[in-house]
Short mmCIF file of C-alpha atoms and ligand atoms in Angstrom, two decimals:
data_model
loop_
_atom_site.label_atom_id
_atom_site.label_comp_id
_atom_site.label_asym_id
_atom_site.label_seq_id
_atom_site.Cartn_x
_atom_site.Cartn_y
_atom_site.Cartn_z
CA MET A 1 -0.01 0.02 0.02
CA VAL A 2 1.16 3.46 -0.85
CA ASN A 3 1.29 6.03 1.92
CA VAL A 4 -1.10 8.54 0.48
CA ASP A 5 -0.61 10.95 3.37
CA SER A 6 2.53 12.53 1.90
CA LEU A 7 1.17 12.98 -1.61
CA ILE A 8 -1.59 15.61 -1.48
CA ASP A 9 -1.81 18.58 0.76
CA LEU A 10 -5.46 19.50 0.51
CA ASP A 11 -5.30 22.87 2.37
CA LYS A 12 -2.44 24.21 0.37
CA ALA A 13 -3.50 22.57 -2.87
CA VAL A 14 -0.04 21.06 -3.37
CA GLN A 15 0.65 17.59 -4.88
CA SER A 16 3.81 15.41 -4.85
CA LYS A 17 5.42 15.15 -8.25
CA GLN A 18 5.55 11.38 -7.52
CA VAL A 19 1.94 11.08 -8.55
CA PHE A 20 3.05 11.41 -12.24
CA TRP A 21 5.80 8.83 -12.02
CA ASP A 22 5.82 6.16 -9.37
CA GLN A 23 4.74 2.66 -10.30
CA ASP A 24 3.33 1.77 -6.94
CA ILE A 25 1.08 4.83 -6.93
CA TYR A 26 -0.13 3.85 -10.40
CA ASP A 27 -0.81 0.24 -9.29
CA GLN A 28 -2.91 1.54 -6.55
CA GLU A 29 -4.81 3.92 -8.95
CA MET A 30 -5.59 0.85 -11.03
CA GLU A 31 -7.07 -0.88 -8.04
CA ASN A 32 -8.76 1.95 -6.15
CA ILE A 33 -9.62 4.38 -8.97
CA PHE A 34 -9.98 2.44 -12.22
CA GLY A 35 -11.29 -0.60 -10.28
CA ARG A 36 -14.10 1.42 -8.64
CA SER A 37 -15.04 4.38 -10.77
CA TRP A 38 -17.50 4.46 -13.76
CA LEU A 39 -15.34 4.60 -16.88
CA PHE A 40 -16.48 5.84 -20.29
CA LEU A 41 -16.87 3.05 -22.81
CA THR A 42 -18.51 4.30 -25.94
CA HIS A 43 -21.55 6.05 -27.20
CA GLU A 44 -24.86 4.29 -28.00
CA SER A 45 -24.77 5.51 -31.59
CA GLN A 46 -21.58 3.59 -32.18
CA ILE A 47 -23.28 0.19 -31.51
CA PRO A 48 -26.85 0.68 -32.62
CA GLU A 49 -27.82 -2.89 -33.79
CA PRO A 50 -27.87 -6.23 -31.96
CA GLY A 51 -24.43 -7.89 -32.48
CA ASP A 52 -22.66 -4.54 -32.81
CA PHE A 53 -19.55 -4.35 -30.73
CA PHE A 54 -16.82 -1.90 -29.87
CA THR A 55 -13.46 -2.76 -28.16
CA THR A 56 -11.88 -0.41 -25.64
CA PHE A 57 -10.09 -0.43 -22.23
CA MET A 58 -11.01 0.05 -18.62
CA GLY A 59 -7.71 1.06 -17.08
CA GLU A 60 -5.38 -1.31 -18.88
CA ASP A 61 -8.03 -4.07 -19.10
CA PRO A 62 -9.15 -4.86 -22.62
CA ILE A 63 -12.97 -4.69 -22.93
CA ILE A 64 -15.57 -5.78 -25.43
CA VAL A 65 -18.84 -3.69 -25.39
CA ALA A 66 -21.63 -5.53 -27.22
CA ARG A 67 -25.29 -4.76 -28.07
CA GLN A 68 -27.42 -7.72 -27.08
CA LYS A 69 -30.44 -9.22 -28.87
CA ASP A 70 -32.78 -7.47 -26.38
CA GLY A 71 -31.19 -4.08 -27.10
CA SER A 72 -29.34 -3.92 -23.80
CA VAL A 73 -25.58 -3.45 -23.62
CA LYS A 74 -23.06 -5.77 -21.83
CA ALA A 75 -19.28 -5.46 -21.45
CA PHE A 76 -16.75 -8.24 -20.96
CA ILE A 77 -13.06 -8.59 -20.38
CA ASN A 78 -11.55 -9.39 -23.80
CA SER A 79 -9.56 -12.31 -22.59
CA CYS A 80 -10.31 -15.97 -23.29
CA THR A 81 -11.22 -18.09 -20.28
CA HIS A 82 -9.12 -20.97 -21.71
CA ARG A 83 -5.50 -19.69 -21.91
CA GLY A 84 -6.08 -15.86 -21.83
CA ASN A 85 -5.76 -14.95 -25.38
CA GLN A 86 -7.53 -11.92 -26.72
CA VAL A 87 -10.77 -13.08 -28.24
CA CYS A 88 -11.72 -10.08 -30.29
CA HIS A 89 -9.05 -8.37 -32.40
CA ALA A 90 -11.20 -5.89 -34.18
CA ASP A 91 -11.83 -2.30 -33.13
CA SER A 92 -15.53 -2.58 -33.85
CA GLY A 93 -17.97 -4.42 -35.98
CA ASN A 94 -21.00 -6.79 -36.01
CA THR A 95 -20.85 -10.41 -35.09
CA ARG A 96 -22.75 -13.49 -33.84
CA SER A 97 -19.79 -14.77 -31.81
CA PHE A 98 -16.25 -14.06 -30.76
CA VAL A 99 -14.00 -16.94 -31.70
CA CYS A 100 -10.61 -17.18 -30.04
CA SER A 101 -7.82 -17.40 -32.54
CA TYR A 102 -5.76 -19.82 -30.35
CA HIS A 103 -7.84 -22.99 -29.86
CA GLY A 104 -11.16 -21.86 -31.30
CA TRP A 105 -13.29 -21.47 -28.22
CA ALA A 106 -16.40 -19.55 -29.29
CA PHE A 107 -18.26 -17.02 -27.06
CA GLY A 108 -21.66 -15.61 -27.77
CA VAL A 109 -22.41 -11.84 -27.98
CA ASP A 110 -23.72 -12.36 -24.44
CA GLY A 111 -20.28 -13.55 -23.34
CA SER A 112 -21.38 -17.14 -22.72
CA LEU A 113 -19.04 -19.98 -23.82
CA ALA A 114 -20.98 -21.47 -26.72
CA GLY A 115 -18.58 -23.79 -28.48
CA VAL A 116 -15.41 -25.74 -27.70
CA PRO A 117 -13.67 -27.61 -30.50
CA LEU A 118 -13.42 -31.44 -29.84
CA GLU A 119 -15.39 -30.94 -26.59
CA THR A 120 -16.52 -34.58 -26.43
CA GLU A 121 -13.38 -36.08 -27.80
CA VAL A 122 -10.79 -34.45 -25.60
CA TYR A 123 -12.69 -32.99 -22.58
CA TYR A 124 -15.01 -36.03 -22.36
CA ASN A 125 -17.81 -33.51 -21.71
CA LYS A 126 -16.38 -32.73 -18.33
CA LEU A 127 -15.86 -29.02 -19.07
CA ASP A 128 -18.30 -26.78 -17.10
CA LYS A 129 -19.03 -24.41 -19.97
CA ASP A 130 -21.66 -22.50 -17.96
CA SER A 131 -19.05 -21.13 -15.59
CA MET A 132 -16.56 -20.26 -18.33
CA GLY A 133 -18.08 -17.32 -20.05
CA LEU A 134 -16.10 -14.12 -20.55
CA ARG A 135 -15.83 -12.21 -17.24
CA GLU A 136 -18.60 -9.65 -17.34
CA VAL A 137 -18.09 -6.01 -16.26
CA ALA A 138 -20.25 -5.67 -13.05
CA LEU A 139 -22.07 -2.53 -14.03
CA VAL A 140 -22.93 -1.07 -17.42
CA ASP A 141 -25.34 1.87 -17.81
CA ASP A 142 -25.77 4.86 -20.12
CA TYR A 143 -26.25 8.59 -19.34
CA ARG A 144 -28.13 10.10 -22.34
CA GLY A 145 -26.47 7.62 -24.67
CA PHE A 146 -22.98 7.89 -23.17
CA ILE A 147 -22.20 4.29 -22.07
CA PHE A 148 -20.07 3.70 -18.98
CA GLY A 149 -18.91 0.54 -17.13
CA CYS A 150 -17.75 -0.05 -13.60
CA PHE A 151 -15.94 -3.10 -12.13
CA ASP A 152 -17.25 -2.46 -8.61
CA GLU A 153 -20.87 -3.53 -8.04
CA LYS A 154 -20.98 -1.45 -4.87
CA ALA A 155 -20.53 1.83 -6.80
CA PRO A 156 -23.46 4.29 -6.77
CA PRO A 157 -25.59 4.26 -9.87
CA LEU A 158 -24.16 6.13 -12.88
CA ALA A 159 -26.66 9.03 -12.55
CA GLU A 160 -25.46 9.53 -8.97
CA TRP A 161 -21.80 9.19 -9.92
CA LEU A 162 -22.16 11.98 -12.49
CA GLY A 163 -24.52 13.75 -10.05
CA GLU A 164 -24.57 17.47 -10.33
CA MET A 165 -22.21 17.47 -13.22
CA ALA A 166 -25.06 15.83 -15.18
CA TRP A 167 -27.21 18.87 -14.51
CA TYR A 168 -24.66 21.08 -16.21
CA MET A 169 -24.10 18.66 -19.07
CA ASP A 170 -27.86 18.36 -19.63
CA SER A 171 -27.79 21.91 -21.04
CA TRP A 172 -26.39 20.37 -24.25
CA ALA A 173 -26.69 16.57 -23.70
CA ASP A 174 -30.49 16.93 -23.48
CA THR A 175 -30.93 19.59 -26.19
CA GLY A 176 -31.11 19.51 -30.00
CA GLY A 177 -32.02 15.84 -29.98
CA GLY A 178 -29.35 15.02 -27.45
CA ALA A 179 -25.60 14.74 -27.79
CA GLU A 180 -23.83 12.04 -29.70
CA LEU A 181 -20.27 11.04 -30.73
CA ILE A 182 -19.41 10.59 -34.31
CA GLY A 183 -16.50 9.02 -36.11
CA THR A 184 -14.26 6.09 -35.42
CA PRO A 185 -12.02 7.50 -32.63
CA MET A 186 -8.66 8.84 -33.66
CA LYS A 187 -5.91 7.15 -31.57
CA THR A 188 -2.47 8.52 -30.60
CA ILE A 189 0.20 7.67 -28.07
CA LEU A 190 1.47 10.35 -25.65
CA LYS A 191 4.29 9.70 -23.29
CA CYS A 192 2.65 11.24 -20.28
CA ASN A 193 0.90 10.24 -17.08
CA TRP A 194 -2.93 9.93 -17.46
CA LYS A 195 -3.61 12.66 -14.94
CA VAL A 196 -1.71 15.38 -16.79
CA PRO A 197 -4.32 15.76 -19.60
CA THR A 198 -7.20 15.12 -17.18
CA GLU A 199 -6.15 17.93 -14.92
CA ASN A 200 -5.49 20.12 -17.96
CA PHE A 201 -8.96 19.65 -19.27
CA VAL A 202 -10.73 19.80 -15.86
CA GLY A 203 -9.37 23.14 -14.95
CA ASP A 204 -6.66 24.73 -16.94
CA GLY A 205 -7.96 27.98 -18.35
CA TYR A 206 -4.64 29.55 -17.52
CA HIS A 207 -2.60 27.73 -20.26
CA ILE A 208 -5.03 28.84 -22.97
CA THR A 209 -3.73 32.35 -22.66
CA TRP A 210 -0.10 31.18 -23.11
CA THR A 211 0.24 27.65 -24.73
CA HIS A 212 -2.38 28.29 -27.34
CA VAL A 213 -1.86 31.96 -28.12
CA ALA A 214 -0.28 31.51 -31.53
CA ALA A 215 -2.90 29.04 -32.72
CA LEU A 216 -5.75 31.26 -31.40
CA GLN A 217 -4.35 34.30 -33.24
CA VAL A 218 -4.41 32.32 -36.49
CA ILE A 219 -7.95 31.13 -35.89
CA GLY A 220 -9.03 34.60 -34.89
CA GLY A 221 -12.51 35.08 -33.42
CA PRO A 222 -13.30 36.10 -29.86
CA LEU A 223 -10.51 34.17 -28.12
CA GLY A 224 -8.00 35.17 -30.76
CA SER A 225 -8.62 38.85 -30.04
CA ALA A 226 -9.01 38.40 -26.27
CA PHE A 227 -5.80 36.47 -25.68
CA GLY A 228 -3.82 37.00 -28.81
CA ALA A 229 -3.87 40.77 -28.97
CA GLY A 230 -3.44 41.02 -25.16
CA ASP A 231 -6.46 43.25 -24.54
CA MET A 232 -8.41 40.94 -22.21
CA PRO A 233 -11.78 41.89 -20.86
CA PRO A 234 -12.18 41.92 -17.08
CA LEU A 235 -11.55 38.20 -16.19
CA ASP A 236 -14.15 37.93 -13.37
CA ASP A 237 -16.83 38.57 -15.99
CA MET A 238 -15.54 36.13 -18.49
CA GLY A 239 -16.54 32.84 -17.05
CA ALA A 240 -16.53 30.44 -14.10
CA GLN A 241 -14.86 27.25 -12.85
CA ILE A 242 -17.01 24.60 -11.26
CA THR A 243 -16.30 21.26 -9.62
CA THR A 244 -18.83 18.73 -8.46
CA ARG A 245 -18.91 15.56 -6.28
CA HIS A 246 -16.67 12.74 -7.49
CA GLY A 247 -13.89 14.92 -9.00
CA HIS A 248 -15.71 16.02 -12.13
CA GLY A 249 -15.34 19.66 -13.22
CA PHE A 250 -15.05 22.22 -15.92
CA GLY A 251 -14.26 25.77 -16.68
CA VAL A 252 -16.59 27.84 -18.83
CA ILE A 253 -15.97 30.94 -20.87
CA TRP A 254 -19.40 32.69 -21.39
CA ASP A 255 -20.82 33.34 -24.78
CA VAL A 256 -17.96 31.93 -26.93
CA GLY A 257 -18.83 28.29 -27.33
CA HIS A 258 -18.01 28.55 -31.05
CA ALA A 259 -14.67 30.37 -30.48
CA ILE A 260 -12.36 27.73 -31.99
CA HIS A 261 -14.49 27.40 -35.17
CA ARG A 262 -13.07 29.33 -38.07
CA ASN A 263 -16.46 29.85 -39.69
CA PRO A 264 -18.89 29.47 -36.87
CA GLN A 265 -22.09 30.88 -38.52
CA ASN A 266 -23.92 27.57 -38.99
CA TYR A 267 -23.00 26.37 -35.54
CA VAL A 268 -23.99 29.59 -33.87
CA GLU A 269 -27.28 29.51 -35.77
CA PHE A 270 -28.06 26.02 -34.48
CA GLN A 271 -27.30 27.13 -30.85
CA GLN A 272 -29.46 30.21 -31.14
CA GLN A 273 -32.33 28.10 -32.56
CA THR A 274 -32.09 25.54 -29.72
CA LEU A 275 -31.24 27.91 -26.85
CA PRO A 276 -34.88 28.67 -25.93
CA GLU A 277 -35.34 24.92 -25.37
CA VAL A 278 -32.56 24.95 -22.75
CA ILE A 279 -33.78 28.01 -20.92
CA GLU A 280 -37.32 26.79 -20.77
CA LYS A 281 -36.25 23.38 -19.48
CA GLN A 282 -33.52 24.32 -17.09
CA GLY A 283 -33.47 28.10 -16.60
CA GLU A 284 -31.18 30.98 -17.42
CA TRP A 285 -27.97 29.65 -16.00
CA ALA A 286 -28.25 26.53 -18.14
CA GLY A 287 -28.72 28.77 -21.16
CA LYS A 288 -25.53 30.51 -20.17
CA MET A 289 -23.73 27.19 -20.05
CA TYR A 290 -25.15 26.19 -23.37
CA THR A 291 -23.65 29.13 -25.30
CA GLY A 292 -20.32 29.00 -23.40
CA HIS A 293 -17.10 27.15 -24.13
CA TRP A 294 -16.20 24.32 -21.71
CA ASN A 295 -13.03 22.56 -20.91
CA ALA A 296 -14.16 19.58 -18.79
CA SER A 297 -13.15 16.25 -17.32
CA LEU A 298 -15.24 13.42 -15.96
CA PHE A 299 -13.22 11.65 -13.22
CA PRO A 300 -10.97 9.81 -13.71
CA ASN A 301 -9.92 9.81 -17.46
CA CYS A 302 -12.58 11.22 -19.77
CA SER A 303 -12.42 14.87 -21.04
CA PHE A 304 -14.18 17.02 -23.49
CA LEU A 305 -14.33 20.50 -24.91
CA TYR A 306 -17.96 21.50 -25.37
CA GLY A 307 -18.14 24.23 -28.08
CA THR A 308 -14.92 22.85 -29.78
CA ASN A 309 -16.73 19.46 -30.04
CA THR A 310 -13.92 17.22 -28.97
CA PHE A 311 -14.43 14.23 -26.66
CA LYS A 312 -11.47 12.26 -25.35
CA VAL A 313 -10.50 9.26 -23.27
CA TRP A 314 -6.97 9.05 -21.85
CA HIS A 315 -6.28 5.30 -21.51
CA PRO A 316 -3.45 4.69 -19.11
CA LYS A 317 -0.54 2.47 -20.36
CA GLY A 318 1.68 2.41 -17.31
CA PRO A 319 2.49 5.56 -15.29
CA HIS A 320 4.38 7.31 -18.16
CA GLU A 321 2.19 6.60 -21.23
CA ILE A 322 -1.34 6.98 -22.46
CA GLU A 323 -3.42 6.32 -25.59
CA VAL A 324 -5.50 9.28 -26.49
CA TRP A 325 -8.84 8.41 -28.19
CA THR A 326 -10.70 11.32 -29.72
CA TRP A 327 -14.32 11.51 -30.96
CA THR A 328 -16.35 14.46 -32.27
CA LEU A 329 -19.16 15.63 -30.02
CA VAL A 330 -22.34 16.86 -31.85
CA GLN A 331 -26.08 17.05 -31.34
CA LYS A 332 -28.35 14.61 -33.06
CA ASN A 333 -30.59 17.22 -34.69
CA MET A 334 -27.77 19.03 -36.46
CA SER A 335 -27.90 18.54 -40.20
CA PRO A 336 -25.52 16.03 -41.71
CA GLU A 337 -23.71 19.02 -43.37
CA LEU A 338 -23.26 20.83 -40.03
CA LYS A 339 -22.05 17.62 -38.36
CA ARG A 340 -19.51 17.15 -41.08
CA GLU A 341 -18.37 20.72 -40.92
CA ILE A 342 -18.00 20.46 -37.12
CA GLN A 343 -16.09 17.15 -37.44
CA LYS A 344 -13.58 18.77 -39.77
CA GLU A 345 -13.12 21.69 -37.34
CA ALA A 346 -12.69 19.37 -34.42
CA ILE A 347 -10.13 17.26 -36.23
CA MET A 348 -8.16 20.40 -37.22
CA SER A 349 -8.15 21.86 -33.66
CA PHE A 350 -8.05 18.87 -31.26
CA GLY A 351 -7.59 15.85 -33.53
CA THR A 352 -4.30 13.87 -33.49
CA ALA A 353 -2.56 16.43 -35.59
CA GLY A 354 -4.70 19.35 -34.64
CA THR A 355 -3.16 22.82 -34.12
CA LEU A 356 -4.18 23.14 -30.50
CA GLU A 357 -3.69 19.40 -29.72
CA SER A 358 -0.07 19.69 -30.84
CA ASP A 359 0.36 22.75 -28.64
CA ASP A 360 -0.45 20.70 -25.55
CA GLY A 361 1.39 17.40 -26.24
CA GLU A 362 4.91 18.49 -25.54
CA ASN A 363 3.97 20.18 -22.21
CA MET A 364 2.10 17.05 -21.15
CA GLU A 365 5.07 14.74 -21.91
CA THR A 366 7.48 17.07 -20.20
CA CYS A 367 5.41 17.47 -17.05
CA THR A 368 5.75 13.74 -16.78
CA ARG A 369 9.33 13.07 -17.99
CA THR A 370 10.94 15.59 -15.65
CA ASN A 371 10.00 13.28 -12.72
CA ARG A 372 12.42 10.67 -13.94
CA GLY A 373 14.89 12.57 -11.74
CA PHE A 374 14.94 11.27 -8.14
CA GLN A 375 15.52 14.70 -6.72
CA THR A 376 12.92 16.28 -9.00
CA ARG A 377 10.34 13.85 -7.71
CA LYS A 378 10.87 14.93 -4.13
CA GLY A 379 9.34 18.25 -5.12
CA THR A 380 5.77 19.37 -5.31
CA MET A 381 3.35 20.97 -7.79
CA ASN A 382 1.02 23.73 -7.02
CA ALA A 383 -2.72 24.18 -7.83
CA SER A 384 -3.63 27.06 -5.48
CA MET A 385 -4.87 29.59 -8.00
CA GLY A 386 -8.06 31.14 -6.61
CA LEU A 387 -7.82 29.21 -3.41
CA GLY A 388 -10.22 30.66 -0.86
CA VAL A 389 -12.08 32.64 -3.52
CA GLU A 390 -14.34 29.77 -4.54
CA GLY A 391 -17.57 29.02 -2.73
CA ARG A 392 -21.21 27.87 -2.73
CA HIS A 393 -23.56 29.42 -5.06
CA PRO A 394 -27.25 29.74 -4.29
CA GLU A 395 -28.35 28.60 -7.67
CA LEU A 396 -25.50 26.49 -9.09
CA PRO A 397 -24.45 23.08 -7.73
CA GLY A 398 -20.97 22.16 -6.76
CA VAL A 399 -18.05 24.37 -5.68
CA VAL A 400 -18.00 27.49 -7.80
CA GLY A 401 -15.00 29.64 -8.63
CA SER A 402 -15.86 33.01 -10.12
CA ASN A 403 -13.19 33.16 -12.82
CA PHE A 404 -12.53 30.58 -15.56
CA ILE A 405 -8.79 31.05 -14.97
CA GLY A 406 -8.49 29.36 -11.61
CA GLU A 407 -7.65 25.95 -10.26
CA THR A 408 -10.89 25.18 -8.45
CA SER A 409 -11.53 22.16 -10.49
CA TYR A 410 -7.88 20.97 -10.19
CA ARG A 411 -8.56 21.05 -6.43
CA GLY A 412 -11.84 19.15 -6.84
CA PHE A 413 -10.07 16.50 -8.86
CA TYR A 414 -7.18 15.93 -6.52
CA ARG A 415 -9.46 15.98 -3.42
CA PHE A 416 -11.39 13.12 -4.88
CA TRP A 417 -8.24 11.35 -6.11
CA ASP A 418 -6.99 11.44 -2.55
CA GLU A 419 -10.30 10.23 -1.16
CA MET A 420 -10.44 7.24 -3.59
CA MET A 421 -6.82 6.34 -2.98
CA ARG A 422 -7.43 6.20 0.81
CA ALA A 423 -10.81 4.58 0.75
CA SER A 424 -10.94 0.81 1.64
CA ASP A 425 -14.29 0.51 -0.31
CA TRP A 426 -17.27 2.55 -1.60
CA ASP A 427 -18.81 2.90 1.82
CA ASP A 428 -15.81 4.94 2.83
CA VAL A 429 -16.53 7.39 -0.01
CA ILE A 430 -20.25 7.47 0.25
CA LYS A 431 -20.10 8.56 3.84
CA ASN A 432 -18.69 11.95 2.66
CA ASP A 433 -21.33 12.53 0.05
CA ASN A 434 -23.27 15.12 2.10
CA THR A 435 -20.26 16.74 3.71
CA TRP A 436 -17.59 17.07 1.04
CA VAL A 437 -18.39 20.79 0.35
CA ASP A 438 -18.27 21.61 4.11
CA GLN A 439 -15.06 19.72 4.55
CA TRP A 440 -13.56 21.69 1.76
CA LEU A 441 -14.94 25.19 2.33
CA GLY A 442 -15.82 25.25 6.00
CA GLU A 443 -18.61 27.61 6.81
CA GLY A 444 -19.37 30.66 4.75
CA ALA A 445 -17.48 30.81 1.44
CA VAL A 446 -20.08 32.03 -1.02
CA SER A 447 -19.10 32.21 -4.66
CA LYS A 448 -18.56 35.65 -6.12
CA LEU A 449 -20.50 34.69 -9.18
CA PRO A 450 -23.74 36.78 -9.24
CA THR A 451 -27.23 35.37 -8.82
CA VAL A 452 -29.48 34.76 -11.82
CA ASP A 453 -31.35 38.11 -11.10
CA ALA A 454 -28.06 40.11 -10.92
CA ALA A 455 -26.62 38.40 -13.90
CA PHE A 456 -29.53 38.27 -16.34
CA LYS A 457 -32.38 40.56 -15.13
CA ALA A 458 -30.74 43.71 -13.86
CA ALA A 459 -29.68 44.95 -17.24
O1 LIG B 1 -6.77 23.78 -24.39
C1 LIG B 1 -7.90 23.98 -24.04
N1 LIG B 1 -8.35 23.27 -23.06
C2 LIG B 1 -8.66 25.09 -24.59
C3 LIG B 1 -8.14 25.80 -25.61
C4 LIG B 1 -9.88 25.51 -24.07
C5 LIG B 1 -10.59 26.58 -24.59
C6 LIG B 1 -10.05 27.24 -25.64
C7 LIG B 1 -8.87 26.88 -26.21
FE1 LIG B 2 3.00 26.13 -15.40
FE2 LIG B 2 5.58 25.71 -16.02
S1 LIG B 2 4.44 27.55 -15.92
S2 LIG B 2 4.12 24.27 -15.57
FE1 LIG B 3 -4.71 23.02 -24.18
#
């Protein structure tokens, strides 16, 4: 067991650099975090028909996700119960069975062991096939078409796991026909720890103004002029940073959801047409979320940029490497032409060779690689920006920082990381569900973000 006590200082918002490097910390993450959290698998629209399957990973475990005859979805460990060979080698497809390439054992789409070559002749019918199906992932569920799996049957239901983050996401996930992911995911390798991109997407508004300046200047538009030309509007009015239970969080920049699109007219038009739907359903704040640009992460390793339409999973491959999987995030009621246009934009900004994606990669690898040094690793990292300025908001759930350039959601992420790493089981976590905000903020601590009346009605 790793001694977690020395890794995260919650009050100072400081983390040991070891968390990006040490193998024993990583192994405990696989057990405590990837073994217990709901992990994103795929989107419903990628496996619409019975027999459709998609292969992915939960932590480092290879997984088959398959649509069943009755329309439900099951997930299995992609490893033969005979000698452990991988039973499905395709990324996705449609099938009636998964036949192992080693000795030919055949598993149904429901994971059951259906056929064993020479079963009578060599096993003399003594093989208990019923107990030798593929190991099933304990929990599989979907949130508005986004399918997740969890190895721990004691985990709270998916809706509770996403919790208040789901309310924020509903502003777009439940509008315009609902959200969907399109495209076969693009896949790349980055030599970085899986938490580096997760923490970047969950809360790093800061780096946008520095890492991405050159790209934003070329793209132009509202962020190009705000950051590129250096004449920034008052930051407190530009957005917010929000984190919710279970380490999820995002930063939002008001009104510029389309900012990274070079020709945003059609996208903006779709948003304006569907905006009244959001406001009617969820109120003014949700409308403000809907037209904003989000950088976001769902604990532990799934991130997206709403507005820039990129949706990613960072699959860990040991402490120092990840596979990045990137889809395009759209809404179902967009026209095929608009979806295509958005997909092209998303590929050019945050696809494998995207302009902004390339900006980030080097930093992420270097934040990891520096910790190869024994003395370096004795040091700490700092995520204290805006500490003490965040608070409760009377209308918005979670812990709310008033400025999108802050590290409120970094703190939310590492607080929950710390909690999961210490917990002996889910009961240990659930007992803090009603007190986590108080444990963090103490008494008082009201967010500086205005109320709905002050923000939307006064003018
Ligand atoms: O890099 C990002 N997360 C980002 C870049 C977010 C918003 C605008 C540009
Ligand atoms: Fe932030 Fe170097 S300035 S990591
Ligand atoms: Fe970035």
